[in-house]
């Protein structure tokens, strides 16, 4: 267990390298947020996690019987189910704070890195569009129905 890295893993490095090559700048292992996301775009409030399949319980219904048949099943079942619960708590906390949470499985990053990048790019694009709509709306004295907003009597 002491050899399991929590930072700069192979999957993190693969995703970060591709993001950097495409001109995206980010924070890594951002400790100011719950769960210390692996990659954070602070400007757009996007938190990206790169999760390993085993420790984060991918295909839990398939993995669970394998763990029960293996060595030290109580420990592994408790550990992985707690990790999954912690992931849910972190997601809820970040969403409550207004962040967008993206989680990728390690094998998806290694096999389909372009698709993972596309998900992040679409999220950034959506955030830019929301920001642009907000800026346009703040200059107007009219609400979405076209009626003059209260208190705007200019």
mmCIF file of C-alpha atoms in Angstrom:
data_model
loop_
_atom_site.group_PDB
_atom_site.id
_atom_site.type_symbol
_atom_site.label_atom_id
_atom_site.label_comp_id
_atom_site.label_asym_id
_atom_site.label_seq_id
_atom_site.Cartn_x
_atom_site.Cartn_y
_atom_site.Cartn_z
ATOM 1 C CA UNK A 1 0.000 0.000 0.000
ATOM 2 C CA UNK A 2 2.849 2.404 0.681
ATOM 3 C CA UNK A 3 3.873 2.141 -2.982
ATOM 4 C CA UNK A 4 0.477 3.366 -4.221
ATOM 5 C CA UNK A 5 0.925 6.959 -5.369
ATOM 6 C CA UNK A 6 -1.741 9.584 -4.876
ATOM 7 C CA UNK A 7 -0.077 12.244 -7.038
ATOM 8 C CA UNK A 8 1.525 12.261 -10.454
ATOM 9 C CA UNK A 9 0.193 8.837 -11.385
ATOM 10 C CA UNK A 10 0.595 7.494 -14.898
ATOM 11 C CA UNK A 11 -3.018 8.310 -15.764
ATOM 12 C CA UNK A 12 -2.775 11.846 -14.341
ATOM 13 C CA UNK A 13 0.422 12.528 -16.242
ATOM 14 C CA UNK A 14 -1.070 11.293 -19.516
ATOM 15 C CA UNK A 15 -4.083 13.589 -19.205
ATOM 16 C CA UNK A 16 -2.085 16.581 -17.969
ATOM 17 C CA UNK A 17 0.498 16.225 -20.727
ATOM 18 C CA UNK A 18 -2.197 16.268 -23.408
ATOM 19 C CA UNK A 19 -3.993 19.225 -21.812
ATOM 20 C CA UNK A 20 -0.732 21.179 -21.592
ATOM 21 C CA UNK A 21 0.105 20.399 -25.219
ATOM 22 C CA UNK A 22 -3.272 21.834 -26.250
ATOM 23 C CA UNK A 23 -2.608 25.053 -24.367
ATOM 24 C CA UNK A 24 -4.757 24.482 -21.273
ATOM 25 C CA UNK A 25 -3.342 25.698 -17.981
ATOM 26 C CA UNK A 26 -4.500 24.268 -14.691
ATOM 27 C CA UNK A 27 -3.668 23.615 -11.060
ATOM 28 C CA UNK A 28 -2.717 20.123 -9.995
ATOM 29 C CA UNK A 29 -3.671 18.412 -6.731
ATOM 30 C CA UNK A 30 -5.452 21.555 -5.580
ATOM 31 C CA UNK A 31 -5.620 21.233 -1.789
ATOM 32 C CA UNK A 32 -7.922 24.235 -1.322
ATOM 33 C CA UNK A 33 -10.838 22.121 -2.546
ATOM 34 C CA UNK A 34 -12.422 19.061 -0.941
ATOM 35 C CA UNK A 35 -10.847 15.854 -2.203
ATOM 36 C CA UNK A 36 -7.778 17.631 -3.677
ATOM 37 C CA UNK A 37 -8.808 17.232 -7.320
ATOM 38 C CA UNK A 38 -6.053 15.984 -9.634
ATOM 39 C CA UNK A 39 -6.604 18.793 -12.162
ATOM 40 C CA UNK A 40 -8.433 22.064 -11.507
ATOM 41 C CA UNK A 41 -9.393 24.874 -13.867
ATOM 42 C CA UNK A 42 -9.989 27.610 -11.304
ATOM 43 C CA UNK A 43 -11.196 30.155 -13.858
ATOM 44 C CA UNK A 44 -14.065 27.876 -14.926
ATOM 45 C CA UNK A 45 -14.602 26.103 -11.585
ATOM 46 C CA UNK A 46 -13.963 22.660 -13.064
ATOM 47 C CA UNK A 47 -12.463 19.865 -10.944
ATOM 48 C CA UNK A 48 -11.129 16.746 -12.674
ATOM 49 C CA UNK A 49 -10.411 13.468 -10.904
ATOM 50 C CA UNK A 50 -8.414 10.596 -12.433
ATOM 51 C CA UNK A 51 -9.630 7.475 -10.622
ATOM 52 C CA UNK A 52 -8.071 4.031 -10.641
ATOM 53 C CA UNK A 53 -10.574 1.275 -11.362
ATOM 54 C CA UNK A 54 -9.713 -0.967 -8.415
ATOM 55 C CA UNK A 55 -9.474 1.521 -5.565
ATOM 56 C CA UNK A 56 -12.530 3.521 -6.643
ATOM 57 C CA UNK A 57 -14.760 0.491 -7.283
ATOM 58 C CA UNK A 58 -15.444 0.466 -11.005
ATOM 59 C CA UNK A 59 -17.924 -2.301 -11.841
ATOM 60 C CA UNK A 60 -18.470 -2.854 -8.121
ATOM 61 C CA UNK A 61 -20.994 -5.652 -8.667
ATOM 62 C CA UNK A 62 -18.338 -7.603 -10.591
ATOM 63 C CA UNK A 63 -15.450 -6.685 -8.301
ATOM 64 C CA UNK A 64 -17.247 -7.428 -5.023
ATOM 65 C CA UNK A 65 -17.512 -11.230 -5.506
ATOM 66 C CA UNK A 66 -13.860 -11.359 -6.580
ATOM 67 C CA UNK A 67 -12.859 -9.558 -3.391
ATOM 68 C CA UNK A 68 -14.987 -11.876 -1.256
ATOM 69 C CA UNK A 69 -13.121 -14.857 -2.720
ATOM 70 C CA UNK A 70 -9.688 -13.248 -2.324
ATOM 71 C CA UNK A 71 -7.393 -12.662 0.596
ATOM 72 C CA UNK A 72 -8.462 -10.349 3.431
ATOM 73 C CA UNK A 73 -11.915 -9.665 1.954
ATOM 74 C CA UNK A 74 -13.220 -7.647 4.947
ATOM 75 C CA UNK A 75 -10.402 -5.114 4.641
ATOM 76 C CA UNK A 76 -10.747 -4.630 0.875
ATOM 77 C CA UNK A 77 -14.537 -4.484 0.878
ATOM 78 C CA UNK A 78 -14.489 -1.867 3.636
ATOM 79 C CA UNK A 79 -11.683 0.136 2.021
ATOM 80 C CA UNK A 80 -13.161 0.289 -1.486
ATOM 81 C CA UNK A 81 -16.719 0.944 -0.318
ATOM 82 C CA UNK A 82 -15.390 3.783 1.877
ATOM 83 C CA UNK A 83 -13.485 5.197 -1.101
ATOM 84 C CA UNK A 84 -16.684 5.148 -3.167
ATOM 85 C CA UNK A 85 -18.589 6.844 -0.346
ATOM 86 C CA UNK A 86 -15.831 9.466 -0.012
ATOM 87 C CA UNK A 87 -15.982 10.132 -3.773
ATOM 88 C CA UNK A 88 -19.723 10.773 -3.491
ATOM 89 C CA UNK A 89 -19.213 13.119 -0.528
ATOM 90 C CA UNK A 90 -16.523 15.058 -2.402
ATOM 91 C CA UNK A 91 -18.745 15.327 -5.503
ATOM 92 C CA UNK A 92 -21.660 16.668 -3.447
ATOM 93 C CA UNK A 93 -19.453 19.135 -1.594
ATOM 94 C CA UNK A 94 -17.911 20.507 -4.800
ATOM 95 C CA UNK A 95 -21.294 20.730 -6.539
ATOM 96 C CA UNK A 96 -22.676 22.601 -3.528
ATOM 97 C CA UNK A 97 -19.799 25.089 -3.856
ATOM 98 C CA UNK A 98 -20.670 25.638 -7.532
ATOM 99 C CA UNK A 99 -17.952 23.488 -9.105
ATOM 100 C CA UNK A 100 -18.334 21.155 -12.062
ATOM 101 C CA UNK A 101 -16.926 17.708 -11.274
ATOM 102 C CA UNK A 102 -15.517 15.414 -13.961
ATOM 103 C CA UNK A 103 -14.306 11.911 -13.114
ATOM 104 C CA UNK A 104 -12.401 9.678 -15.507
ATOM 105 C CA UNK A 105 -11.410 6.050 -15.090
ATOM 106 C CA UNK A 106 -7.716 5.347 -15.563
ATOM 107 C CA UNK A 107 -8.124 2.976 -18.499
ATOM 108 C CA UNK A 108 -10.387 5.460 -20.273
ATOM 109 C CA UNK A 109 -7.653 8.078 -19.998
ATOM 110 C CA UNK A 110 -4.963 5.739 -21.299
ATOM 111 C CA UNK A 111 -7.036 4.261 -24.144
ATOM 112 C CA UNK A 112 -9.217 7.231 -25.115
ATOM 113 C CA UNK A 113 -7.368 10.340 -23.968
ATOM 114 C CA UNK A 114 -8.769 12.416 -26.856
ATOM 115 C CA UNK A 115 -12.325 11.697 -25.731
ATOM 116 C CA UNK A 116 -11.462 12.709 -22.166
ATOM 117 C CA UNK A 117 -9.958 15.957 -23.458
ATOM 118 C CA UNK A 118 -13.093 16.547 -25.534
ATOM 119 C CA UNK A 119 -15.268 16.224 -22.410
ATOM 120 C CA UNK A 120 -13.132 18.817 -20.623
ATOM 121 C CA UNK A 121 -13.137 21.128 -23.664
ATOM 122 C CA UNK A 122 -16.932 20.915 -23.936
ATOM 123 C CA UNK A 123 -17.256 21.747 -20.264
ATOM 124 C CA UNK A 124 -14.944 24.753 -20.639
ATOM 125 C CA UNK A 125 -16.908 25.882 -23.702
ATOM 126 C CA UNK A 126 -20.186 25.600 -21.764
ATOM 127 C CA UNK A 127 -18.737 27.657 -18.918
ATOM 128 C CA UNK A 128 -17.550 30.329 -21.365
ATOM 129 C CA UNK A 129 -21.007 30.463 -22.943
ATOM 130 C CA UNK A 130 -22.685 30.826 -19.541
ATOM 131 C CA UNK A 131 -20.253 33.586 -18.653
ATOM 132 C CA UNK A 132 -20.972 35.403 -21.934
ATOM 133 C CA UNK A 133 -24.740 35.113 -21.406
ATOM 134 C CA UNK A 134 -24.375 36.442 -17.876
ATOM 135 C CA UNK A 135 -22.347 39.424 -19.089
ATOM 136 C CA UNK A 136 -24.910 40.198 -21.799
ATOM 137 C CA UNK A 137 -27.758 39.931 -19.293
ATOM 138 C CA UNK A 138 -26.168 42.244 -16.758
ATOM 139 C CA UNK A 139 -26.155 45.176 -19.197
ATOM 140 C CA UNK A 140 -29.864 44.930 -19.887
ATOM 141 C CA UNK A 141 -32.673 46.554 -17.918
ATOM 142 C CA UNK A 142 -35.157 43.982 -19.211
ATOM 143 C CA UNK A 143 -35.827 40.506 -17.913
ATOM 144 C CA UNK A 144 -36.184 37.456 -20.175
ATOM 145 C CA UNK A 145 -39.823 38.329 -21.008
ATOM 146 C CA UNK A 146 -38.857 41.746 -22.382
ATOM 147 C CA UNK A 147 -40.544 43.629 -19.549
ATOM 148 C CA UNK A 148 -38.592 46.398 -17.891
ATOM 149 C CA UNK A 149 -36.979 45.118 -14.707
ATOM 150 C CA UNK A 150 -38.135 46.552 -11.378
ATOM 151 C CA UNK A 151 -36.161 49.552 -10.204
ATOM 152 C CA UNK A 152 -34.602 50.214 -13.602
ATOM 153 C CA UNK A 153 -36.723 53.307 -14.274
ATOM 154 C CA UNK A 154 -34.169 55.122 -16.429
#
